[in-house]
Amino acid sequence: MSLRFGLLGLLSYQDMTGYDLKKAADATIGGFWDAQASQIYRELNYMEDLGWLTSVIEFQTDRPNRRIYSVTSSGHQAFLQWLLENHTDKGHLNKSVFMMKIFFSGEHSTAENIRVFQQFKKNCEIKLAELESKNKQDFPFGMTRDNHPDQALYWEFTDNFAKAYYKLCLTWANDCVAALEKRLAS
């Protein structure tokens, strides 16, 4: 359900197609919210049924037609109401498949578990590199710090959180690998 409101937030900056929304989501909220294209389109259809969005077809002769989505006043009101709801949640560790698997990893060999942690580290390094390579000044589709100065501070907060999270994961995974390697050596 939060994806729905993330999409409303992105559409509050400007009207976009589903394809453009996927690119915007990856470039902005992607550090802390992974959204598949199929999820985005499902949410767009649902919000249009609710009356939170409208869409128009832009006919094109040289390419496929585009459906451009816009937030309605009721959609914007729903978004603003969602922003006021209780901000604190149980955090993303409340339901982590990865942590559940780690908890029971004593069922595997130490060598296999080292491989699991090394893959986890690799995934974190890739995500961190993506976050650090982003242009800190601009976001997609004309969403710049200059034309959205109030929001830009909060964009930076979320970028910093995502980077700190992946750095913490790397430190934790390194500690786990070191402990497992020590166990193998003894």
PDB file of C-alpha atoms in Angstrom:
ATOM      1  CA  MET A   1       0.000   0.000   0.000  1.00  0.00           C
ATOM      2  CA  SER A   2       2.879   2.413   0.642  1.00  0.00           C
ATOM      3  CA  LEU A   3       3.930   2.105  -2.995  1.00  0.00           C
ATOM      4  CA  ARG A   4       0.572   3.619  -3.893  1.00  0.00           C
ATOM      5  CA  PHE A   5       1.382   6.736  -1.912  1.00  0.00           C
ATOM      6  CA  GLY A   6       4.938   6.876  -3.194  1.00  0.00           C
ATOM      7  CA  LEU A   7       3.531   6.955  -6.721  1.00  0.00           C
ATOM      8  CA  LEU A   8       1.070   9.690  -5.749  1.00  0.00           C
ATOM      9  CA  GLY A   9       3.977  11.664  -4.328  1.00  0.00           C
ATOM     10  CA  LEU A  10       6.012  11.319  -7.518  1.00  0.00           C
ATOM     11  CA  LEU A  11       3.001  12.259  -9.628  1.00  0.00           C
ATOM     12  CA  SER A  12       2.494  15.347  -7.472  1.00  0.00           C
ATOM     13  CA  TYR A  13       5.723  16.680  -9.005  1.00  0.00           C
ATOM     14  CA  GLN A  14       4.529  16.174 -12.560  1.00  0.00           C
ATOM     15  CA  ASP A  15       2.318  14.017 -14.759  1.00  0.00           C
ATOM     16  CA  MET A  16       4.024  10.848 -15.981  1.00  0.00           C
ATOM     17  CA  THR A  17       3.514   7.593 -17.817  1.00  0.00           C
ATOM     18  CA  GLY A  18       3.850   4.281 -15.999  1.00  0.00           C
ATOM     19  CA  TYR A  19       7.219   3.799 -17.683  1.00  0.00           C
ATOM     20  CA  ASP A  20       8.386   7.243 -16.536  1.00  0.00           C
ATOM     21  CA  LEU A  21       7.124   6.500 -13.025  1.00  0.00           C
ATOM     22  CA  LYS A  22       9.189   3.313 -12.899  1.00  0.00           C
ATOM     23  CA  LYS A  23      12.306   5.262 -13.899  1.00  0.00           C
ATOM     24  CA  ALA A  24      11.509   8.048 -11.420  1.00  0.00           C
ATOM     25  CA  ALA A  25      10.864   5.552  -8.609  1.00  0.00           C
ATOM     26  CA  ASP A  26      14.141   3.747  -9.284  1.00  0.00           C
ATOM     27  CA  ALA A  27      16.056   7.044  -9.254  1.00  0.00           C
ATOM     28  CA  THR A  28      14.386   8.531  -6.176  1.00  0.00           C
ATOM     29  CA  ILE A  29      12.734   6.128  -3.748  1.00  0.00           C
ATOM     30  CA  GLY A  30      14.584   3.096  -5.105  1.00  0.00           C
ATOM     31  CA  GLY A  31      17.156   3.268  -2.316  1.00  0.00           C
ATOM     32  CA  PHE A  32      14.532   2.188   0.180  1.00  0.00           C
ATOM     33  CA  TRP A  33      11.568   0.941  -1.847  1.00  0.00           C
ATOM     34  CA  ASP A  34      11.900  -1.577  -4.660  1.00  0.00           C
ATOM     35  CA  ALA A  35       8.988  -1.426  -7.088  1.00  0.00           C
ATOM     36  CA  GLN A  36       8.458  -3.724 -10.030  1.00  0.00           C
ATOM     37  CA  ALA A  37       6.809  -2.363 -13.180  1.00  0.00           C
ATOM     38  CA  SER A  38       3.922  -4.814 -12.767  1.00  0.00           C
ATOM     39  CA  GLN A  39       3.270  -3.493  -9.233  1.00  0.00           C
ATOM     40  CA  ILE A  40       3.329   0.088 -10.474  1.00  0.00           C
ATOM     41  CA  TYR A  41       0.810  -0.554 -13.239  1.00  0.00           C
ATOM     42  CA  ARG A  42      -1.459  -2.493 -10.871  1.00  0.00           C
ATOM     43  CA  GLU A  43      -1.406   0.442  -8.425  1.00  0.00           C
ATOM     44  CA  LEU A  44      -2.027   2.969 -11.205  1.00  0.00           C
ATOM     45  CA  ASN A  45      -5.116   1.052 -12.336  1.00  0.00           C
ATOM     46  CA  TYR A  46      -6.352   0.740  -8.763  1.00  0.00           C
ATOM     47  CA  MET A  47      -5.855   4.448  -8.021  1.00  0.00           C
ATOM     48  CA  GLU A  48      -7.594   5.400 -11.248  1.00  0.00           C
ATOM     49  CA  ASP A  49     -10.560   3.233 -10.176  1.00  0.00           C
ATOM     50  CA  LEU A  50     -10.559   5.066  -6.817  1.00  0.00           C
ATOM     51  CA  GLY A  51     -10.632   8.413  -8.608  1.00  0.00           C
ATOM     52  CA  TRP A  52      -7.214   9.395  -7.261  1.00  0.00           C
ATOM     53  CA  LEU A  53      -5.748   9.565 -10.756  1.00  0.00           C
ATOM     54  CA  THR A  54      -6.893  10.375 -14.227  1.00  0.00           C
ATOM     55  CA  SER A  55      -5.136   9.391 -17.394  1.00  0.00           C
ATOM     56  CA  VAL A  56      -5.114  10.514 -20.977  1.00  0.00           C
ATOM     57  CA  ILE A  57      -3.814   8.695 -24.004  1.00  0.00           C
ATOM     58  CA  GLU A  58      -1.196  10.602 -25.961  1.00  0.00           C
ATOM     59  CA  PHE A  59      -1.356   9.372 -29.534  1.00  0.00           C
ATOM     60  CA  GLN A  60       1.972   9.073 -31.311  1.00  0.00           C
ATOM     61  CA  THR A  61       2.645   8.184 -34.919  1.00  0.00           C
ATOM     62  CA  ASP A  62       6.253   7.082 -34.620  1.00  0.00           C
ATOM     63  CA  ARG A  63       5.969   5.153 -31.328  1.00  0.00           C
ATOM     64  CA  PRO A  64       3.316   3.334 -29.295  1.00  0.00           C
ATOM     65  CA  ASN A  65       0.707   5.560 -27.667  1.00  0.00           C
ATOM     66  CA  ARG A  66       1.397   6.710 -24.110  1.00  0.00           C
ATOM     67  CA  ARG A  67      -0.963   6.824 -21.122  1.00  0.00           C
ATOM     68  CA  ILE A  68      -0.124   9.850 -18.988  1.00  0.00           C
ATOM     69  CA  TYR A  69      -1.310   9.861 -15.372  1.00  0.00           C
ATOM     70  CA  SER A  70      -2.267  12.905 -13.287  1.00  0.00           C
ATOM     71  CA  VAL A  71      -3.200  13.173  -9.616  1.00  0.00           C
ATOM     72  CA  THR A  72      -6.737  14.362  -8.891  1.00  0.00           C
ATOM     73  CA  SER A  73      -7.595  16.586  -5.938  1.00  0.00           C
ATOM     74  CA  SER A  74      -8.974  13.554  -4.052  1.00  0.00           C
ATOM     75  CA  GLY A  75      -5.743  11.678  -4.800  1.00  0.00           C
ATOM     76  CA  HIS A  76      -3.692  14.573  -3.494  1.00  0.00           C
ATOM     77  CA  GLN A  77      -5.866  14.739  -0.359  1.00  0.00           C
ATOM     78  CA  ALA A  78      -5.363  10.995   0.211  1.00  0.00           C
ATOM     79  CA  PHE A  79      -1.607  11.496  -0.192  1.00  0.00           C
ATOM     80  CA  LEU A  80      -1.543  14.396   2.294  1.00  0.00           C
ATOM     81  CA  GLN A  81      -3.619  12.378   4.785  1.00  0.00           C
ATOM     82  CA  TRP A  82      -1.221   9.436   4.455  1.00  0.00           C
ATOM     83  CA  LEU A  83       1.709  11.762   5.194  1.00  0.00           C
ATOM     84  CA  LEU A  84       0.044  12.766   8.478  1.00  0.00           C
ATOM     85  CA  GLU A  85      -0.523   9.186   9.643  1.00  0.00           C
ATOM     86  CA  ASN A  86       1.761   7.667  12.267  1.00  0.00           C
ATOM     87  CA  HIS A  87       5.263   7.798  10.790  1.00  0.00           C
ATOM     88  CA  THR A  88       6.748   5.133  12.988  1.00  0.00           C
ATOM     89  CA  ASP A  89       6.485   1.566  11.901  1.00  0.00           C
ATOM     90  CA  LYS A  90       8.192  -1.556  13.090  1.00  0.00           C
ATOM     91  CA  GLY A  91      10.872  -1.024  10.498  1.00  0.00           C
ATOM     92  CA  HIS A  92      11.785  -3.199   7.588  1.00  0.00           C
ATOM     93  CA  LEU A  93      13.294  -5.796   9.915  1.00  0.00           C
ATOM     94  CA  ASN A  94       9.805  -6.656  11.117  1.00  0.00           C
ATOM     95  CA  LYS A  95       9.478  -9.201   8.293  1.00  0.00           C
ATOM     96  CA  SER A  96      12.793 -10.096   6.744  1.00  0.00           C
ATOM     97  CA  VAL A  97      13.001 -13.358   4.831  1.00  0.00           C
ATOM     98  CA  PHE A  98      16.780 -13.012   4.778  1.00  0.00           C
ATOM     99  CA  MET A  99      17.017 -12.689   8.570  1.00  0.00           C
ATOM    100  CA  MET A 100      14.656 -15.641   9.008  1.00  0.00           C
ATOM    101  CA  LYS A 101      16.969 -17.739   6.834  1.00  0.00           C
ATOM    102  CA  ILE A 102      20.066 -16.547   8.719  1.00  0.00           C
ATOM    103  CA  PHE A 103      18.454 -17.510  12.015  1.00  0.00           C
ATOM    104  CA  PHE A 104      18.154 -21.106  10.803  1.00  0.00           C
ATOM    105  CA  SER A 105      21.448 -21.240   8.889  1.00  0.00           C
ATOM    106  CA  GLY A 106      23.024 -23.569  11.423  1.00  0.00           C
ATOM    107  CA  GLU A 107      21.425 -26.273   9.277  1.00  0.00           C
ATOM    108  CA  HIS A 108      23.979 -25.525   6.516  1.00  0.00           C
ATOM    109  CA  SER A 109      27.735 -25.919   6.472  1.00  0.00           C
ATOM    110  CA  THR A 110      29.899 -23.019   7.589  1.00  0.00           C
ATOM    111  CA  ALA A 111      31.421 -22.815   4.103  1.00  0.00           C
ATOM    112  CA  GLU A 112      27.949 -22.536   2.515  1.00  0.00           C
ATOM    113  CA  ASN A 113      26.971 -19.821   4.974  1.00  0.00           C
ATOM    114  CA  ILE A 114      30.136 -17.875   4.165  1.00  0.00           C
ATOM    115  CA  ARG A 115      29.052 -17.956   0.505  1.00  0.00           C
ATOM    116  CA  VAL A 116      25.603 -16.646   1.504  1.00  0.00           C
ATOM    117  CA  PHE A 117      27.136 -13.718   3.393  1.00  0.00           C
ATOM    118  CA  GLN A 118      29.579 -12.983   0.569  1.00  0.00           C
ATOM    119  CA  GLN A 119      26.690 -12.817  -1.911  1.00  0.00           C
ATOM    120  CA  PHE A 120      24.809 -10.552   0.491  1.00  0.00           C
ATOM    121  CA  LYS A 121      27.889  -8.311   0.703  1.00  0.00           C
ATOM    122  CA  LYS A 122      28.162  -8.203  -3.083  1.00  0.00           C
ATOM    123  CA  ASN A 123      24.500  -7.188  -3.402  1.00  0.00           C
ATOM    124  CA  CYS A 124      24.980  -4.454  -0.782  1.00  0.00           C
ATOM    125  CA  GLU A 125      28.121  -3.174  -2.508  1.00  0.00           C
ATOM    126  CA  ILE A 126      26.267  -2.950  -5.826  1.00  0.00           C
ATOM    127  CA  LYS A 127      23.334  -1.078  -4.279  1.00  0.00           C
ATOM    128  CA  LEU A 128      25.656   1.270  -2.381  1.00  0.00           C
ATOM    129  CA  ALA A 129      27.630   2.013  -5.556  1.00  0.00           C
ATOM    130  CA  GLU A 130      24.371   2.812  -7.378  1.00  0.00           C
ATOM    131  CA  LEU A 131      23.325   5.187  -4.605  1.00  0.00           C
ATOM    132  CA  GLU A 132      26.701   6.907  -4.454  1.00  0.00           C
ATOM    133  CA  SER A 133      26.875   7.363  -8.229  1.00  0.00           C
ATOM    134  CA  LYS A 134      23.568   9.242  -8.345  1.00  0.00           C
ATOM    135  CA  ASN A 135      23.819  12.914  -9.174  1.00  0.00           C
ATOM    136  CA  LYS A 136      23.085  14.580  -5.851  1.00  0.00           C
ATOM    137  CA  GLN A 137      21.769  17.715  -7.497  1.00  0.00           C
ATOM    138  CA  ASP A 138      19.058  16.445  -9.771  1.00  0.00           C
ATOM    139  CA  PHE A 139      16.380  13.806  -9.912  1.00  0.00           C
ATOM    140  CA  PRO A 140      14.567  12.699 -13.066  1.00  0.00           C
ATOM    141  CA  PHE A 141      12.092  14.676 -15.092  1.00  0.00           C
ATOM    142  CA  GLY A 142      13.108  18.148 -13.986  1.00  0.00           C
ATOM    143  CA  MET A 143      12.781  17.415 -10.265  1.00  0.00           C
ATOM    144  CA  THR A 144      15.714  19.489  -9.083  1.00  0.00           C
ATOM    145  CA  ARG A 145      16.786  20.830  -5.735  1.00  0.00           C
ATOM    146  CA  ASP A 146      16.329  24.307  -7.170  1.00  0.00           C
ATOM    147  CA  ASN A 147      12.685  23.905  -8.178  1.00  0.00           C
ATOM    148  CA  HIS A 148      11.754  21.738  -5.156  1.00  0.00           C
ATOM    149  CA  PRO A 149      13.920  23.168  -2.335  1.00  0.00           C
ATOM    150  CA  ASP A 150      11.555  22.179   0.492  1.00  0.00           C
ATOM    151  CA  GLN A 151      11.380  18.575  -0.661  1.00  0.00           C
ATOM    152  CA  ALA A 152      15.083  18.343  -1.551  1.00  0.00           C
ATOM    153  CA  LEU A 153      16.164  18.297   2.087  1.00  0.00           C
ATOM    154  CA  TYR A 154      13.989  15.236   2.686  1.00  0.00           C
ATOM    155  CA  TRP A 155      15.244  13.575  -0.505  1.00  0.00           C
ATOM    156  CA  GLU A 156      18.719  13.943   0.963  1.00  0.00           C
ATOM    157  CA  PHE A 157      17.584  12.443   4.282  1.00  0.00           C
ATOM    158  CA  THR A 158      16.347   9.312   2.498  1.00  0.00           C
ATOM    159  CA  ASP A 159      19.472   9.062   0.338  1.00  0.00           C
ATOM    160  CA  ASN A 160      21.633   9.310   3.449  1.00  0.00           C
ATOM    161  CA  PHE A 161      19.557   6.668   5.234  1.00  0.00           C
ATOM    162  CA  ALA A 162      19.837   4.231   2.325  1.00  0.00           C
ATOM    163  CA  LYS A 163      23.603   4.709   2.110  1.00  0.00           C
ATOM    164  CA  ALA A 164      24.035   4.313   5.880  1.00  0.00           C
ATOM    165  CA  TYR A 165      21.854   1.198   5.820  1.00  0.00           C
ATOM    166  CA  TYR A 166      23.936  -0.523   3.139  1.00  0.00           C
ATOM    167  CA  LYS A 167      27.174   0.487   4.880  1.00  0.00           C
ATOM    168  CA  LEU A 168      25.834  -1.011   8.114  1.00  0.00           C
ATOM    169  CA  CYS A 169      24.859  -4.201   6.259  1.00  0.00           C
ATOM    170  CA  LEU A 170      28.373  -4.442   4.836  1.00  0.00           C
ATOM    171  CA  THR A 171      29.953  -4.030   8.273  1.00  0.00           C
ATOM    172  CA  TRP A 172      27.603  -6.631   9.746  1.00  0.00           C
ATOM    173  CA  ALA A 173      28.237  -9.102   6.896  1.00  0.00           C
ATOM    174  CA  ASN A 174      32.015  -8.626   7.217  1.00  0.00           C
ATOM    175  CA  ASP A 175      31.760  -9.370  10.942  1.00  0.00           C
ATOM    176  CA  CYS A 176      29.691 -12.495  10.221  1.00  0.00           C
ATOM    177  CA  VAL A 177      32.168 -13.742   7.606  1.00  0.00           C
ATOM    178  CA  ALA A 178      35.086 -13.114   9.979  1.00  0.00           C
ATOM    179  CA  ALA A 179      33.357 -15.091  12.750  1.00  0.00           C
ATOM    180  CA  LEU A 180      32.572 -17.957  10.372  1.00  0.00           C
ATOM    181  CA  GLU A 181      36.114 -18.016   8.965  1.00  0.00           C
ATOM    182  CA  LYS A 182      37.467 -18.115  12.513  1.00  0.00           C
ATOM    183  CA  ARG A 183      35.208 -21.083  13.194  1.00  0.00           C
ATOM    184  CA  LEU A 184      36.481 -22.844  10.054  1.00  0.00           C
ATOM    185  CA  ALA A 185      40.095 -22.244  11.096  1.00  0.00           C
ATOM    186  CA  SER A 186      39.644 -23.780  14.542  1.00  0.00           C
TER     187      SER A 186
END
